[in-house]
Coordinates of C-alpha atoms and ligand atoms in Angstrom, one line a residue:
X1 CA 86.9 105.4 104.1
X2 CA 84.8 104.3 107.0
X3 CA 81.8 102.1 106.2
X4 CA 79.0 101.9 108.7
X5 CA 76.7 99.0 108.0
X6 CA 73.2 98.8 109.5
X7 CA 72.0 95.2 109.3
X8 CA 70.2 92.7 111.4
X9 CA 72.5 90.0 110.0
X10 CA 76.1 91.2 110.5
X11 CA 77.5 87.6 110.5
X12 CA 76.7 87.4 106.8
X13 CA 79.6 89.7 106.1
X14 CA 82.4 87.9 108.0
X15 CA 84.0 85.5 105.5
X16 CA 83.8 87.8 102.5
X17 CA 85.4 90.8 104.2
X18 CA 88.3 88.9 105.7
X19 CA 89.6 87.5 102.5
X20 CA 91.8 88.8 99.7
X21 CA 91.9 92.5 98.7
X22 CA 89.2 93.7 101.0
X23 CA 90.7 91.8 104.0
X24 CA 94.1 93.5 103.2
X25 CA 92.5 96.9 102.8
X26 CA 91.1 96.6 106.3
X27 CA 94.4 95.4 107.7
X28 CA 96.2 98.3 106.1
X29 CA 93.6 100.7 107.4
X30 CA 92.6 101.9 103.9
X31 CA 89.0 101.2 105.0
X32 CA 87.2 100.4 108.2
X33 CA 83.9 98.6 108.6
X34 CA 81.6 98.8 111.6
X35 CA 78.3 97.0 112.1
X36 CA 75.3 98.3 113.9
X37 CA 72.5 95.9 114.5
X38 CA 69.1 97.5 114.9
X39 CA 68.1 94.7 117.3
X40 CA 70.7 95.9 119.8
X41 CA 69.0 99.3 120.0
X42 CA 65.5 98.0 121.0
X43 CA 66.1 95.9 124.0
X44 CA 63.4 96.1 126.7
X45 CA 64.4 97.0 130.3
X46 CA 64.3 93.3 130.9
X47 CA 66.9 92.8 128.1
X48 CA 64.4 91.0 125.9
X49 CA 64.4 91.7 122.2
X50 CA 61.5 93.5 120.6
X51 CA 60.7 92.7 117.0
X52 CA 62.4 94.8 114.4
X53 CA 59.5 94.4 112.0
X54 CA 55.8 95.0 112.0
X55 CA 52.8 94.7 109.7
X56 CA 52.5 97.1 106.8
X57 CA 49.9 99.9 106.9
X58 CA 47.5 99.5 104.1
X59 CA 47.7 95.8 104.4
X60 CA 49.4 93.3 102.1
X61 CA 51.7 90.3 102.8
X62 CA 55.1 90.5 104.4
X63 CA 56.5 92.6 107.1
X64 CA 58.1 96.1 107.2
X65 CA 61.2 97.0 109.2
X66 CA 60.3 99.5 111.9
X67 CA 61.8 102.9 111.7
X68 CA 62.8 103.4 115.4
X69 CA 65.5 100.7 115.7
X70 CA 67.1 101.9 112.5
X71 CA 67.0 105.5 113.5
X72 CA 68.7 104.6 116.8
X73 CA 71.4 102.6 115.0
X74 CA 72.1 105.5 112.6
X75 CA 72.1 108.0 115.4
X76 CA 74.8 106.0 117.2
X77 CA 76.9 106.2 114.0
X78 CA 76.3 110.0 113.9
X79 CA 77.2 110.5 117.5
X80 CA 80.5 108.8 116.9
X81 CA 81.2 110.9 113.9
X82 CA 80.6 114.1 115.8
X83 CA 84.0 113.8 117.5
X84 CA 85.8 113.4 114.2
X85 CA 87.0 116.2 111.9
X86 CA 86.2 116.8 108.3
X87 CA 83.5 114.2 108.0
X88 CA 81.8 113.9 104.6
X89 CA 78.9 111.6 105.1
X90 CA 76.7 109.8 102.7
X91 CA 73.7 107.7 103.7
X92 CA 72.4 105.0 101.5
X93 CA 69.4 102.8 101.7
X94 CA 69.1 99.8 99.5
X95 CA 66.0 99.2 97.4
X96 CA 65.5 97.3 94.1
X97 CA 63.8 100.4 92.8
X98 CA 66.5 102.9 93.7
X99 CA 69.1 104.6 91.5
X100 CA 71.3 102.0 89.7
X101 CA 74.8 101.6 91.2
X102 CA 77.7 101.9 88.7
X103 CA 81.5 102.0 88.6
X104 CA 81.2 105.8 88.0
X105 CA 79.1 106.1 91.2
X106 CA 81.8 104.1 93.1
X107 CA 84.6 106.3 91.7
X108 CA 82.8 109.5 92.8
X109 CA 81.9 108.1 96.2
X110 CA 85.5 107.1 96.9
X111 CA 86.6 110.7 96.2
X112 CA 83.8 112.6 97.9
X113 CA 83.1 110.8 101.2
X114 CA 85.0 109.9 104.4
X115 CA 82.0 108.0 105.8
X116 CA 79.3 106.0 104.2
X117 CA 76.3 104.6 106.1
X118 CA 74.8 101.5 104.3
X119 CA 71.3 100.6 105.5
X120 CA 70.3 97.0 104.6
X121 CA 66.7 96.2 104.5
X122 CA 64.9 92.8 104.9
X123 CA 61.4 91.6 104.5
X124 CA 59.3 94.1 102.4
X125 CA 61.7 96.9 103.1
X126 CA 62.2 99.7 105.6
X127 CA 59.6 102.2 106.8
X128 CA 60.0 105.0 104.3
X129 CA 60.4 107.7 107.0
X130 CA 64.0 106.6 107.7
X131 CA 64.9 107.7 104.2
X132 CA 63.3 111.1 104.7
X133 CA 64.8 111.8 108.1
X134 CA 68.3 111.1 107.1
X135 CA 68.0 112.3 103.5
X136 CA 69.3 108.9 102.4
X137 CA 69.7 107.9 98.7
X138 CA 67.9 104.8 97.4
X139 CA 70.4 102.6 95.6
X140 CA 69.7 99.5 93.6
X141 CA 72.4 97.1 92.5
X142 CA 70.4 95.7 89.6
X143 CA 67.0 94.9 88.3
X144 CA 66.2 91.9 90.4
X145 CA 64.9 91.4 93.9
X146 CA 67.0 89.9 96.6
X147 CA 66.0 88.8 100.1
X148 CA 68.0 91.5 101.8
X149 CA 70.3 94.5 101.5
X150 CA 73.4 92.6 102.8
X151 CA 74.6 91.5 99.4
X152 CA 74.1 95.0 98.0
X153 CA 76.1 96.5 100.9
X154 CA 78.9 94.1 100.1
X155 CA 78.8 95.0 96.5
X156 CA 79.1 98.7 97.2
X157 CA 81.7 98.2 99.8
X158 CA 83.8 96.1 97.4
X159 CA 83.4 98.3 94.4
X160 CA 84.0 101.6 96.3
X161 CA 87.0 100.2 98.2
X162 CA 88.8 99.2 95.1
X163 CA 88.6 102.9 93.9
X164 CA 90.5 104.1 97.0
X165 CA 94.1 104.7 96.3
X166 CA 96.3 102.0 97.8
X167 CA 93.6 99.3 98.1
X168 CA 94.6 97.6 94.8
X169 CA 98.2 96.7 94.5
X170 CA 100.4 98.5 91.9
X171 CA 99.8 95.8 89.4
X172 CA 96.0 95.7 89.9
X173 CA 95.7 99.5 89.7
X174 CA 97.5 99.5 86.4
X175 CA 95.1 96.8 85.2
X176 CA 92.3 99.3 86.1
X177 CA 93.7 102.1 84.0
X178 CA 94.3 100.3 80.8
X179 CA 91.8 98.6 78.5
X180 CA 91.5 95.0 79.6
X181 CA 89.5 92.5 77.8
X182 CA 87.0 90.2 79.5
X183 CA 88.2 87.4 77.4
X184 CA 91.4 86.1 79.0
X185 CA 93.6 83.1 78.8
X186 CA 96.4 81.4 80.7
X187 CA 98.4 78.2 80.2
X188 CA 98.1 75.6 78.6
X189 CA 98.3 76.9 75.1
X190 CA 96.2 74.0 73.9
X191 CA 93.6 72.8 76.3
X192 CA 92.4 69.2 75.5
X193 CA 89.0 68.4 76.7
X194 CA 87.0 65.2 76.3
X195 CA 83.3 65.5 77.2
X196 CA 82.0 62.7 79.5
X197 CA 80.1 59.8 77.8
X198 CA 80.9 57.0 75.3
X199 CA 82.2 57.9 71.9
X200 CA 82.8 61.5 72.7
X201 CA 85.9 62.9 71.0
X202 CA 88.7 64.9 72.5
X203 CA 88.8 68.5 71.3
X204 CA 91.6 71.0 71.3
X205 CA 90.8 74.5 72.6
X206 CA 93.5 76.9 71.5
X207 CA 94.5 80.3 72.7
X208 CA 93.8 82.9 70.0
X209 CA 96.9 83.2 67.8
X210 CA 97.2 87.0 68.1
X211 CA 97.9 86.7 71.9
X212 CA 100.9 84.5 71.1
X213 CA 102.2 86.7 68.3
X214 CA 104.2 89.1 70.5
X215 CA 102.8 92.0 68.4
X216 CA 101.7 94.4 71.1
X217 CA 99.9 96.7 68.7
X218 CA 97.8 93.9 67.4
X219 CA 97.2 92.5 70.8
X220 CA 95.9 95.8 72.1
X221 CA 93.6 96.1 69.1
X222 CA 92.3 92.6 69.8
X223 CA 91.6 93.5 73.4
X224 CA 89.9 96.7 72.4
X225 CA 87.6 94.8 70.1
X226 CA 86.8 92.2 72.8
Ligands
LIG301 N1 59.0 94.4 98.1 C1 60.2 95.2 98.1 C2 61.4 94.3 98.0 C3 62.0 94.0 99.3 S1 63.4 93.1 99.1 C4 60.1 96.1 96.9 O1 59.5 95.8 95.9 O2 60.9 97.1 96.9 C5 64.1 93.3 100.7 C6 65.3 94.2 100.8 O3 66.4 93.7 100.1 C7 65.1 95.6 100.3 O4 64.6 96.4 101.3 C8 66.5 96.0 100.0 O5 67.2 96.5 101.1 C9 67.1 94.7 99.5 N2 67.2 94.5 98.1 C10 66.6 93.6 97.4 N3 66.9 93.7 96.1 C11 67.8 94.7 95.9 C12 68.4 95.3 94.8 N4 68.3 94.8 93.6 N5 69.3 96.3 95.1 C13 69.4 96.8 96.3 N6 68.8 96.3 97.4 C14 68.0 95.3 97.2

């Protein structure tokens, strides 16, 4: 899977993408990630930057990301893809009012596409004509408003990548397939904790007995319930 991320803040992604499972997926070439900064596509002949945003038509506070720099950034992705065979492309624009992103969406995307363009907005959002021109899908990662589409891009990238065969190790993939509870424990068996402050008593926090029972059927039932 090739991810093409359109963002005016590519540095935001660095540390997250280089660590752990996603870092390994890039090294092992299960995924590739390229950044396209709309700012780079609107330099004046004197090499000065033009603003990527402008005032909204119809008035109101905040600024809107101009269409042209983003169109150019996306076009540069498209021209690179032309040389490749069997490209199955999806273009996504982030918006808090878009279709809700889910694990099912991630699973289907991992199967269907070879390339995904993720367009991250900032300010009040992106000129709506970008969406029309590229027939992009509006996607939301949840019912809250963020300051930009960079976190949503990372969320999709992470969630779609872990659905690509080979990205999770053998053990982790098995984890995916079976029922796993969100209530988990590790050593010690009895955790002693004393809250700060005078006169506070030490309490013992125990691991649920069933998990120590060795009875696999009962343990599975417990996990299902959880
Ligand atoms: N006033 C705009 C919000 C802009 S938030 C509105 O009501 O739609 C700025 C940018 O952050 C958006 O363009 C989008 O790219 C991103 N963003 C914010 N919250 C998001 C969410 N929950 N899901 C996906 N993208 C989001």
